Coordinates of C-alpha atoms in Angstrom, one line a residue:
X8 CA 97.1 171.2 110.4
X9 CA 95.3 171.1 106.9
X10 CA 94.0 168.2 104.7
X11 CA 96.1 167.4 101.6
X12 CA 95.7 164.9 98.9
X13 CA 99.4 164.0 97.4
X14 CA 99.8 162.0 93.9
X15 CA 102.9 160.0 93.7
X16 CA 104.9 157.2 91.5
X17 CA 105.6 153.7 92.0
X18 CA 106.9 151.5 89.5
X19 CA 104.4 152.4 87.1
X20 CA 101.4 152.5 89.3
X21 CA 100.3 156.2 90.4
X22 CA 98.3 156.7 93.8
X23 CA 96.8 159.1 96.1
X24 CA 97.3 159.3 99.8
X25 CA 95.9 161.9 102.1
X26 CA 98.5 163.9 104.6
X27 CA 97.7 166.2 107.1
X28 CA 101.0 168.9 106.8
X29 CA 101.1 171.5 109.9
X30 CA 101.0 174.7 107.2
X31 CA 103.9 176.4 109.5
X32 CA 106.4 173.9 107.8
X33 CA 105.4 174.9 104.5
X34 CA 107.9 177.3 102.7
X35 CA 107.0 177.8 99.3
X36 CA 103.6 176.4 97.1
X37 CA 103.9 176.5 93.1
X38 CA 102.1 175.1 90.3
X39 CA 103.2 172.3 89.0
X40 CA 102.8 172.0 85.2
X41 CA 104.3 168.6 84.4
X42 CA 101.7 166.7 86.5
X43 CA 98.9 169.0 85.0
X44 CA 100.7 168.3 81.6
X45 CA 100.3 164.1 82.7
X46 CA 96.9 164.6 83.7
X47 CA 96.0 165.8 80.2
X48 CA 98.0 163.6 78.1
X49 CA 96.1 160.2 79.7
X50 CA 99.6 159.6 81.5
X51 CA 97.9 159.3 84.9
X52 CA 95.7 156.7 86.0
X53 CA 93.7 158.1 88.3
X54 CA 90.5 159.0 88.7
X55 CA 90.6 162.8 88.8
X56 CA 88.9 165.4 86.7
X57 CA 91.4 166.3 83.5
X58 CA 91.2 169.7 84.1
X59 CA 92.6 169.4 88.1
X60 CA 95.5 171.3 89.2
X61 CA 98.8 170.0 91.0
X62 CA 100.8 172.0 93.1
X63 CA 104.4 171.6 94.3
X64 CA 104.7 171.8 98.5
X65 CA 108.5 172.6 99.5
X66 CA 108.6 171.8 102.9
X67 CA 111.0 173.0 105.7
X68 CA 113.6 170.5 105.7
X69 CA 113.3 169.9 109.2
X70 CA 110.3 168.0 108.6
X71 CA 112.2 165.4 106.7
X72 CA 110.6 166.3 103.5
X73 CA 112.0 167.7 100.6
X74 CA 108.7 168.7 98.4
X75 CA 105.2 167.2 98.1
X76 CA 103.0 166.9 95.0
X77 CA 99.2 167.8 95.7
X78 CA 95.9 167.9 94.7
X79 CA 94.7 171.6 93.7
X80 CA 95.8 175.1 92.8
X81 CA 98.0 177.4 95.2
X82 CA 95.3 179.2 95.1
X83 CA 93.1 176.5 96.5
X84 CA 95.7 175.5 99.1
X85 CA 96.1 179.0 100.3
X86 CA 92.1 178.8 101.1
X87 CA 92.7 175.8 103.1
X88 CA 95.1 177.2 104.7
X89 CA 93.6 180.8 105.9
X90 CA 90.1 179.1 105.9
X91 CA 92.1 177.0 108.9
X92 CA 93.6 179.6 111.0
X93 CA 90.4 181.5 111.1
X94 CA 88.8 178.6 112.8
X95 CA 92.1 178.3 115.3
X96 CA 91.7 181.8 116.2
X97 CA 87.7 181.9 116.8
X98 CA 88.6 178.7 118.9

């Protein structure tokens, strides 16, 4: 299981909730430019650095999620993820 943060939409109120995703449902991670695009154009209220990254989850639809928006690069989220089975297998 890794940490995430995910941004999301209500109304018009954005928010950040931290997930903990088992990173064997995870199919696909991409960059999401229309949430970095947000970020930079003052369109999201939150208090993260302008210059974060977002990424786009897909998930395995067996988890009963479609797609998650996070926190950080896919680069950044591929660390998590190999920094995490390198602890599993020294366990």
């Amino acid at each position: 299981m890794i940490e995430l943060i995910t941004i999301f939409q209500t109304s018009q109120s954005w928010y950040l909730n931290k997930i903990f995703v088992n990173s064997n449902h995870m199919v696909s991670i991409i960059e999401d430019l229309e949430h970095y695009k947000l970020m930079k154009e003052g369109k999201i209220d939150l208090p993260l650095d302008n210059n974060v990254r977002f990424s786009k989850v897909k998930m395995n639809p067996a988890t009963g999620f479609d797609q998650l928006i996070v926190v950080g690069s896919p680069s950044m989220i591929m660390e998590k993820i190999n920094k995490n089975t390198k602890q599993l297998l020294k366990g």
